[in-house]
Coordinates of C-alpha atoms and ligand atoms in Angstrom, one line a residue:
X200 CA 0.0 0.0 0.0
X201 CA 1.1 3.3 -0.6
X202 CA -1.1 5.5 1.5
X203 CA -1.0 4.7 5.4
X204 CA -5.1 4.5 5.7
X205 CA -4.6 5.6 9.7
X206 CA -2.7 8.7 8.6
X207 CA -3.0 9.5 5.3
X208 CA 1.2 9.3 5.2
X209 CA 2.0 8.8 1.7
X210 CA 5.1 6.2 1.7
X211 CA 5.1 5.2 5.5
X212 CA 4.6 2.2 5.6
X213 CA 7.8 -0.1 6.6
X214 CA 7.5 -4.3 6.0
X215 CA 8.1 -6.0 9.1
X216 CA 8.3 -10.0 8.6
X217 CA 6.6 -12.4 11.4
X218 CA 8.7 -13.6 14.1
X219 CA 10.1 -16.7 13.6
X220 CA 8.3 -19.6 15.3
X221 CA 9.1 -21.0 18.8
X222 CA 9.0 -24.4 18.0
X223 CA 5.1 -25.0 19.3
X224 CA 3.3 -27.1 16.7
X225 CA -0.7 -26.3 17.3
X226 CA -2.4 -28.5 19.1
X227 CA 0.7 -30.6 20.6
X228 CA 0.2 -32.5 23.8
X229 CA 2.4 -31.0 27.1
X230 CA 3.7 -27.6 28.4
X231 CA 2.2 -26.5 31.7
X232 CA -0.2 -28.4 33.5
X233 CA -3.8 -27.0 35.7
X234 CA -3.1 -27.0 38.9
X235 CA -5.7 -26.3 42.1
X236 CA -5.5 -22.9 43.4
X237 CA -5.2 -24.2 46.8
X238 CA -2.0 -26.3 45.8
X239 CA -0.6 -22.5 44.7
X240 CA 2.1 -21.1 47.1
X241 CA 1.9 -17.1 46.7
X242 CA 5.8 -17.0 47.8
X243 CA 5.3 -13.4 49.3
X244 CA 9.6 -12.1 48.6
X245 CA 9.6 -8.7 50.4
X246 CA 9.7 -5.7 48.6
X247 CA 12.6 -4.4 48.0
X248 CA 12.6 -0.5 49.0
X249 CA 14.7 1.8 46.6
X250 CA 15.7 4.6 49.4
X251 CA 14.0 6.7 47.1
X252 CA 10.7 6.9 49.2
X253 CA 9.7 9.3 46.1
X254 CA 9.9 6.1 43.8
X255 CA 8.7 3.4 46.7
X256 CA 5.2 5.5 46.4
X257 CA 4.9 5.2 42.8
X258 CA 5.9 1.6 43.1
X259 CA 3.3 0.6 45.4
X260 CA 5.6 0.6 48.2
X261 CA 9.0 -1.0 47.0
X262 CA 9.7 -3.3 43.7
X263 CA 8.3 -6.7 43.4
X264 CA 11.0 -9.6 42.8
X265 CA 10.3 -10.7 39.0
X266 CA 8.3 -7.9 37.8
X267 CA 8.8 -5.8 35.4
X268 CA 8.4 -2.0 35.2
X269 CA 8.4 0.4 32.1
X270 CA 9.9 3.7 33.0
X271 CA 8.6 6.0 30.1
X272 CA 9.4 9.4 29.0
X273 CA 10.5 12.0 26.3
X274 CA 14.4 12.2 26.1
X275 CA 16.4 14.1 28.5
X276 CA 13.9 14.0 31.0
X277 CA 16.2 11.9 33.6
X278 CA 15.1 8.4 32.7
X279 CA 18.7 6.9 33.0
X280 CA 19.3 9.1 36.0
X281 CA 16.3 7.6 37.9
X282 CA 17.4 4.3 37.7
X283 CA 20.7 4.7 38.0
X284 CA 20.3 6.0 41.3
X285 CA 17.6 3.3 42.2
X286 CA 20.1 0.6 41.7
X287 CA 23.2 2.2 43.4
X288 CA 20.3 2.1 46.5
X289 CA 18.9 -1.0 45.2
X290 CA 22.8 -2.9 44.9
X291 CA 23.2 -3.1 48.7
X292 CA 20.8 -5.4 48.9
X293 CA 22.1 -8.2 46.0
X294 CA 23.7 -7.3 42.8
X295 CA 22.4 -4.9 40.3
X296 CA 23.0 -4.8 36.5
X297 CA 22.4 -1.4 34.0
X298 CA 22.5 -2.9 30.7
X299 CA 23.0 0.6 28.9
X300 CA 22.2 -0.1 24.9
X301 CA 22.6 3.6 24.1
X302 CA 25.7 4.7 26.3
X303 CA 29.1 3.7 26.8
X304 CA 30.4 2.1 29.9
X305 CA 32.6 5.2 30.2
X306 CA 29.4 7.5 29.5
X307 CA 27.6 5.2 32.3
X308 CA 30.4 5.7 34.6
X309 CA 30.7 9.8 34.4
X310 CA 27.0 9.7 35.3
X311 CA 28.1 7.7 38.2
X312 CA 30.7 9.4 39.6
X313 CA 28.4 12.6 39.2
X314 CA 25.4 11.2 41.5
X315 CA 28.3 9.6 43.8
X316 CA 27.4 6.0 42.6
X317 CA 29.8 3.3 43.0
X318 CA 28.6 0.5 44.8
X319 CA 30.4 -2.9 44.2
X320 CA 27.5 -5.0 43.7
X321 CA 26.6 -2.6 40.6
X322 CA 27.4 -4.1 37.3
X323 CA 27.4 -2.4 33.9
X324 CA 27.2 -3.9 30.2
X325 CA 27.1 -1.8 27.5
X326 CA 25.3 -4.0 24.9
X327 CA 22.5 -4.0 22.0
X328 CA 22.2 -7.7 22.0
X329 CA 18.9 -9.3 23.6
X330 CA 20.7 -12.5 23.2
X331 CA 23.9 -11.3 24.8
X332 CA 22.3 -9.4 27.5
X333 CA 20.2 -12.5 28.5
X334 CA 23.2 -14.2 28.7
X335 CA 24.9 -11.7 30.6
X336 CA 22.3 -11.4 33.2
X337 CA 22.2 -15.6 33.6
X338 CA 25.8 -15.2 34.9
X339 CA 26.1 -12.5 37.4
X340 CA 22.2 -12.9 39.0
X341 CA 21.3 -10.2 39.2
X342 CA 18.4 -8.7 41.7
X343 CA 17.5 -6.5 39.7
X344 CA 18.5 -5.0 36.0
X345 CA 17.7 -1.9 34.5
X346 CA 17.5 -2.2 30.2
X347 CA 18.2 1.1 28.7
X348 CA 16.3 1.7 26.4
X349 CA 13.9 -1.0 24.7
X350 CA 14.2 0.8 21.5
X351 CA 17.7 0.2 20.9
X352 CA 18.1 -3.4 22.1
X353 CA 16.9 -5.5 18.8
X354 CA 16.6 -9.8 18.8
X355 CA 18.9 -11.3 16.3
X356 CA 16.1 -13.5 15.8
X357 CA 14.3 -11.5 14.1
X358 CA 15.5 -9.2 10.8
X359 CA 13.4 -5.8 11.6
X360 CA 15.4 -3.2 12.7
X361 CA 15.7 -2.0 16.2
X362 CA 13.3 0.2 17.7
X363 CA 10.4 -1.1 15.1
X364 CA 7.2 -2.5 16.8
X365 CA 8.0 -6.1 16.6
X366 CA 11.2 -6.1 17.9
X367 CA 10.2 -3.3 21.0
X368 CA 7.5 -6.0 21.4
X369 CA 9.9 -9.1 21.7
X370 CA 12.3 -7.3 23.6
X371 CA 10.2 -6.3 26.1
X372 CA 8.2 -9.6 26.0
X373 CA 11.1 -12.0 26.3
X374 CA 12.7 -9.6 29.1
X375 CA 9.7 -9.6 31.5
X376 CA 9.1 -13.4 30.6
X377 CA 13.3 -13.9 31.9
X378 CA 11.7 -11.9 35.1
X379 CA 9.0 -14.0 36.1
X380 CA 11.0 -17.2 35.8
X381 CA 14.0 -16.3 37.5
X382 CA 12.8 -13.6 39.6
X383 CA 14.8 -10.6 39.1
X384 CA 13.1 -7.4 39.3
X385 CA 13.3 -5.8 35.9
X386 CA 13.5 -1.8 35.0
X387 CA 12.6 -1.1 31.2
X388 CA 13.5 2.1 29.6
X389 CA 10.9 3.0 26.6
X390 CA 11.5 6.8 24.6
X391 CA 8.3 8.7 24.2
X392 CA 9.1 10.3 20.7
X393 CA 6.9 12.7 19.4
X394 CA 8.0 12.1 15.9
X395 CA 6.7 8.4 16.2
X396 CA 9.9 7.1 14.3
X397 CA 10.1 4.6 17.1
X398 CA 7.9 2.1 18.5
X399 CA 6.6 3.7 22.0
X400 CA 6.4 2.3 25.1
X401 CA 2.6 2.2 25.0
X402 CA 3.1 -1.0 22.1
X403 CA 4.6 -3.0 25.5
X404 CA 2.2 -1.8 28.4
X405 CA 0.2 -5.0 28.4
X406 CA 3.3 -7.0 28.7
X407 CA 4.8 -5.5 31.8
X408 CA 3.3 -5.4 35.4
X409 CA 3.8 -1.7 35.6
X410 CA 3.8 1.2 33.8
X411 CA 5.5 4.4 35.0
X412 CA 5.7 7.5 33.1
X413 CA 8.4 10.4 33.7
X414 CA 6.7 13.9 32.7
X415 CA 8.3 17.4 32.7
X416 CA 6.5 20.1 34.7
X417 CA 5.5 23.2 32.2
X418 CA 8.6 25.3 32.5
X419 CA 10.1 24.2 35.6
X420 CA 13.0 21.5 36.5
X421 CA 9.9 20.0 38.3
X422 CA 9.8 16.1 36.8
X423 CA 6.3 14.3 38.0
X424 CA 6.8 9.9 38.3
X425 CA 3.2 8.7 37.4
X426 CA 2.2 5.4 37.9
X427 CA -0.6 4.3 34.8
X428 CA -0.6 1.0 35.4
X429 CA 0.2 -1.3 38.9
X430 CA -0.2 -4.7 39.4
X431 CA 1.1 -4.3 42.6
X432 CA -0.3 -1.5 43.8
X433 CA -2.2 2.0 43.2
X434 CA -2.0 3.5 40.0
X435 CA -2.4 7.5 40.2
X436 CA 0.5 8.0 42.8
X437 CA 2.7 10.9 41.6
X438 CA 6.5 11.3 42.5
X439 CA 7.9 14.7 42.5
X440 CA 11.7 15.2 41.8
X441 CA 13.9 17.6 41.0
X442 CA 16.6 17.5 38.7
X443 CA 20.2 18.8 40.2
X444 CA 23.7 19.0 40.0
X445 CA 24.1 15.6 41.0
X446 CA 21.0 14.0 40.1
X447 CA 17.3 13.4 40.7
X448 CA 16.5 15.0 44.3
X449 CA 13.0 13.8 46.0
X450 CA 10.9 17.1 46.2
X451 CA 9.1 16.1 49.6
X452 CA 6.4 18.5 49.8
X453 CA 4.9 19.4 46.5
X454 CA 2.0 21.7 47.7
X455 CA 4.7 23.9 48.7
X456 CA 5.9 23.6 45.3
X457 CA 2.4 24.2 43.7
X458 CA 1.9 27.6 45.7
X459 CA 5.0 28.5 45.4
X460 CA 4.1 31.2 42.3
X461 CA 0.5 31.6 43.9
X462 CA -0.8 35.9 43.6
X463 CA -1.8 37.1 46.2
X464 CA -5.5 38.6 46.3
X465 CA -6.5 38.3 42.5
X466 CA -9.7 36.9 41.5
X467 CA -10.0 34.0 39.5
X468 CA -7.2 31.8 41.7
X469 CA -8.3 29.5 44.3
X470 CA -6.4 26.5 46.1
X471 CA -7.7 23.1 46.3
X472 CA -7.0 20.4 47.9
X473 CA -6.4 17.3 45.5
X474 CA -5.4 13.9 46.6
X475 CA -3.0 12.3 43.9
X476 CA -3.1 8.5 44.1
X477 CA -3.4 8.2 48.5
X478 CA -1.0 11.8 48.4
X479 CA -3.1 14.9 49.8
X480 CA -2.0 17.5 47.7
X481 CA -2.7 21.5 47.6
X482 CA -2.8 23.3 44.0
X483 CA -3.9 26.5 42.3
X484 CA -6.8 26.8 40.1
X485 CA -7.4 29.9 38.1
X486 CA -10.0 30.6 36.2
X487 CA -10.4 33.7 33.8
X488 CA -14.0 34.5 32.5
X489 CA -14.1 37.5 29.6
X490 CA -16.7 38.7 27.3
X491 CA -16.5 36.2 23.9
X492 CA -16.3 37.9 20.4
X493 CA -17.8 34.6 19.2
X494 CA -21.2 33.6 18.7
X495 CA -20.5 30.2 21.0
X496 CA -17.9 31.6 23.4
X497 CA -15.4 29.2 24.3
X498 CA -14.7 27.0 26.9
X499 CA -10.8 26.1 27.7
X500 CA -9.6 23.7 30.0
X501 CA -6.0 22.8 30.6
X502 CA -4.8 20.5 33.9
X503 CA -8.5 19.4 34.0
X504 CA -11.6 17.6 32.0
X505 CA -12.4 20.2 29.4
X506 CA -16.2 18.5 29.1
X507 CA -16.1 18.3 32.8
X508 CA -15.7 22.2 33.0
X509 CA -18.3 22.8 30.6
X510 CA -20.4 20.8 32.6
X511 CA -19.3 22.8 35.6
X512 CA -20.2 26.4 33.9
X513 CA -23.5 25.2 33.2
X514 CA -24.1 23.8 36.5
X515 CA -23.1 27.6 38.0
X516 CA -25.3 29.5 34.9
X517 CA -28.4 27.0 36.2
X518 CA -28.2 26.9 39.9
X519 CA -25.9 29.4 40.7
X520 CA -27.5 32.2 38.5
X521 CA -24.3 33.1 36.8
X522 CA -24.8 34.4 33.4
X523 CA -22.0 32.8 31.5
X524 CA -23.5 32.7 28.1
X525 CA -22.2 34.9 26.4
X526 CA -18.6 35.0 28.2
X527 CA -15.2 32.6 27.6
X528 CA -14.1 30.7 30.2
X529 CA -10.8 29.4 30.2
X530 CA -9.5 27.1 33.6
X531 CA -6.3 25.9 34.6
X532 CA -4.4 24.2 37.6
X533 CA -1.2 25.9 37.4
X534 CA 2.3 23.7 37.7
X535 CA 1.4 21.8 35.4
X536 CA -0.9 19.4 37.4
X537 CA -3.1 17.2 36.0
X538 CA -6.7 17.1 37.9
X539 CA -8.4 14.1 37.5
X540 CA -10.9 13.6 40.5
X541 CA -14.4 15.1 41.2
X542 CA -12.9 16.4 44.3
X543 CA -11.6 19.1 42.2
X544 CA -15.0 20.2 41.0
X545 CA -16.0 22.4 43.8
X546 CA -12.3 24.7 43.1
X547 CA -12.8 25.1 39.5
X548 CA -16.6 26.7 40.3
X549 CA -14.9 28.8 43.1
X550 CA -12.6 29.9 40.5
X551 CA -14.9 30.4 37.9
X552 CA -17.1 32.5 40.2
X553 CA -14.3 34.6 41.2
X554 CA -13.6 35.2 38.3
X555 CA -16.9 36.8 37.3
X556 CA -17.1 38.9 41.0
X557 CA -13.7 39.7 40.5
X558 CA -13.0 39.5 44.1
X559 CA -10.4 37.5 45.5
X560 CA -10.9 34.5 47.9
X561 CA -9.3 34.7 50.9
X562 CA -5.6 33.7 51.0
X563 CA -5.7 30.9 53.8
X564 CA -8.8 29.4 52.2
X565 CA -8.8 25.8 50.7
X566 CA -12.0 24.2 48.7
X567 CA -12.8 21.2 47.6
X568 CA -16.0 19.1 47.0
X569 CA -17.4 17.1 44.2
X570 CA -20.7 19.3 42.2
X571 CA -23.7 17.2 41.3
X572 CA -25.9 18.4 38.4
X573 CA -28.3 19.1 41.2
X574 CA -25.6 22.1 42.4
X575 CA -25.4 19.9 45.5
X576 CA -22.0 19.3 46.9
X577 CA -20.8 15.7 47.2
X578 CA -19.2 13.9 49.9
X579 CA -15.9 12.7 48.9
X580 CA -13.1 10.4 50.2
X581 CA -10.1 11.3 52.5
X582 CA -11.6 14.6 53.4
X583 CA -9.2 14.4 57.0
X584 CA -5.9 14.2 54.6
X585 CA -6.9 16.9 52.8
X586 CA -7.9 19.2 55.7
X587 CA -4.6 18.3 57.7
X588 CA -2.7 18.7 54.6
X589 CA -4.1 22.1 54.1
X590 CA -3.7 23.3 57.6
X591 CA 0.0 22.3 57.5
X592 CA 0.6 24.8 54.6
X593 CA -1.0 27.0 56.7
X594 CA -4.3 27.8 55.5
X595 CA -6.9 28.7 58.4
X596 CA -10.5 28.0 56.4
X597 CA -11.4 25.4 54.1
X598 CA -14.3 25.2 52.3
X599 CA -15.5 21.5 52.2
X600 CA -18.8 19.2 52.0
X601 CA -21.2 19.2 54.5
X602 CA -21.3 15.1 54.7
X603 CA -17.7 15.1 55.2
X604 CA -17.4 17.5 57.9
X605 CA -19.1 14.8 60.6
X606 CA -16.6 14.1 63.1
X607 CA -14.2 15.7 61.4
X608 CA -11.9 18.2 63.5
X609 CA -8.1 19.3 62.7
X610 CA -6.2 21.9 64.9
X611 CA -5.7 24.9 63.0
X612 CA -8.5 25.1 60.4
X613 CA -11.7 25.7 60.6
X614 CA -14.0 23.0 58.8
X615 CA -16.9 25.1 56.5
X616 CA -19.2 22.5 55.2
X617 CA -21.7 23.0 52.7
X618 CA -24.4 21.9 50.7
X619 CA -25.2 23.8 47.6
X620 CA -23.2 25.4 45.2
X621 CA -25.0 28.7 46.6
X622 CA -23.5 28.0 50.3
X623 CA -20.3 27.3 48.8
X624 CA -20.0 30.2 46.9
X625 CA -21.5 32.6 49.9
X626 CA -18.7 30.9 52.0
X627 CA -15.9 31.1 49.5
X628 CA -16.2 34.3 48.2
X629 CA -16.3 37.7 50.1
X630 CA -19.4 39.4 49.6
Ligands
TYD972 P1 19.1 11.5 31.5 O1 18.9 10.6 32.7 O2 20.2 11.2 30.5 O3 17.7 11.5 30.7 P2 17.0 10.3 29.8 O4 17.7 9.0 30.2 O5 15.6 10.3 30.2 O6 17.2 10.6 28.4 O7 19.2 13.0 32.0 C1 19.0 14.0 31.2 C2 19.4 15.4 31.6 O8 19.6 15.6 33.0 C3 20.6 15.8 30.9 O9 20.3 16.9 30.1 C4 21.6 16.3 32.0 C5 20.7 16.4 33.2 N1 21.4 16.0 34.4 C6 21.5 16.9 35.5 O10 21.1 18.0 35.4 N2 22.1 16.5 36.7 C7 22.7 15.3 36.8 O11 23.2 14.9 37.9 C8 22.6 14.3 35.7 C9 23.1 12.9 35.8 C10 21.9 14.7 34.6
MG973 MG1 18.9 7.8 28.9

């Protein structure tokens, strides 16, 4: 075919032959046989913890002997670093191996010796080879081994060149197949390109247990760890690092982070408090509402749901009384946080709505509260985290749901629950 019929890409199209059989003849008698559950032992191995408590949260609380874990991210964003850094921590427990397919030793060593790494259970082979490296890692044991990148490790089983789907995908698959077998824990490196001249890492997420992505912070040094996919724990934990002179560095408290840049009584910006993964967390929404040159005036969202904030303005035009209709609303969470819980509903209306008032909410306010279509506020969970999170950045008020208030009392802040949009607003917003 000439014409790519996804994209329309005249001459894109690149042969790839199959993968040469594994020696399984259909409907041959053997391989593995049923067993009962009960006769299953879970062997439970500890966790092994990484020191990097940052990465441990992410994980699920440590890594899992014989999973494997895809670290992804665009390039330069500190992929190498991370791990490196993980298996100096990770090496004085057993041995580590970096199987770096992109540096030399030399280049692996300079990063070393510039994060202080040098532990002598940490073994490096620079190599491109799946069949080499396989080998390699049968004869030092490894407890763990970090493959860097799956792009640029290719099988010689198969002709297609390196970083193509088929070989990403038989990389990846016979690496994490090595790992549940013999039990090291294994690290994968995939490249996010934008280009798309490489297989990504999202052709390998159903092989692998879990599925971490490295993303850059808009504008800052700020890199957020998500986890997308866990079989071994939460998905939705963020990690917040920092990149330094001498490597990652755990950024412990993030809210302080996110507020860092907040202005100080303007309308439109109000803090609410998130919870990322099981992490309370405090960040800035701002919202800025102006009159639309455009017969349907717009509606932008950026950190959150754009259809949820639509939802949300009409919510405040219908039980609120605001008269958005013929006015562009336009709502972000600044620091380049993602929002993707209902808690955040109830912040995005308070911004909106200050917005329109132009008047400022008070600076040691915090909101937060799921909006039903009804305009009535929602209970939602781990209200205590939030509120202790909120009074430990020092804000004295926060603006909450009624049915989470119950029983709930933190030194320091004063609980405001509410029912209705209407309350909330009255209680937000000076009038
Ligand atoms: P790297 O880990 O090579 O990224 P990736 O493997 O995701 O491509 O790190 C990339 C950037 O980090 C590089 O531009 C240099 C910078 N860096 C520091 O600022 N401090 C350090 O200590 C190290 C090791 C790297
Ligand atoms: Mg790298």
């Amino acid at each position: 075919m000439g014409r790519c019929p996804g994209c329309s890409e005249w001459g894109s199209l690149v042969e790839e032959t199959a993968a040469p059989s594994r020696g399984g003849v259909v409907g041959v008698v053997g391989g593995a046989a049923a067993k009962r559950i009960a006769d299953i032992s879970a062997d439970d191995r500890p966790r092994a913890t990484t020191g990097l408590v940052e990465l441990d949260r992410v994980l699920g609380g440590g890594v899992v002997p014989g999973s494997a874990i895809l670290v992804g991210g665009p390039p330069g964003i500190g992929k190498s670093t991370l791990l490196l850094q993980t298996l100096d921590r990770l090496a004085r427990g057993g041995s580590a191996l970096y199987v770096s397919a992109e540096e030399s030793e030399r280049q692996v060593k300079l990063r070393a010796e510039r994060i202080g790494t040098s532990h002598a259970n940490l073994f490096v082979l620079a190599e491109t080879s799946l069949e080499s490296i396989l080998s390699s890692i049968e004869k030092v044991k490894p407890a763990v081994v970090v493959v860097d990148s799956i792009q640029t490790v290719s099988s010689t089983l198969l002709e297609s060149a390196p970083g193509s789907v088929s070989q990403v995908r038989e990389v990846a698959g016979r690496l994490t197949a090595y790992a549940k077998a013999n039990g090291p824990a294994m690290f994968l490196v995939g490249h996010v390109t934008k280009e798309g001249s490489l297989a990504g890492p999202r052709v390998v997420e159903h092989v692998v247990d879990t599925v971490l992505y490295f993303e850059e912070t808009t504008g800052h040094s700020y890199r957020m760890l998500r986890a997308v996919k866990n079989r071994f724990g939460s998905t939705n934990e963020l990690g917040v690092f920092r990149m330094s002179d001498d490597g990652l560095a755990e950024v412990p408290n993030p809210s302080e982070l996110f507020l860092a840049e907040r202005p100080t009584n303007a309308s439109g910006s109000v803090v609410l408090a998130a919870l990322e993964g099981t992490r309370p967390l405090l960040v800035e929404a701002q919202a800025l509402v102006s009159r639309s040159p455009l017969g349907t005036p717009r509606r932008t969202a950026l950190g959150v749901n754009p259809a949820r904030t639509s939802l949300l303005v009409a919510i405040l035009e219908k039980k609120a009384g605001l008269a958005l209709a013929d006015l562009d609303v336009y709502v972000n969470v600044a620091g380049g946080v993602r929002l993707e819980e209902p808690a955040a509903d109830l912040g995005i209306a308070v911004a909106v709505a200050s917005s329109i008032f132009d008047k400022p909410v008070d600076a040691k306010t915090a909101v937060f509260g799921e909006v039903g279509l009804a305009g009535e506020i929602r209970a939602v969970t781990q209200a205590e985290a939030r509120l202790k999170e909120a009074a430990k950045l020092g804000f004295r008020r926060c603006v909450l749901p009624a049915a989470s208030v119950k029983g709930l009392s933190v030194k320091g802040i004063e609980a405001v629950g509410v029912k209705t949009l209407d309350e909330a607003l009255q209680a937000a917003l000076p009038r």
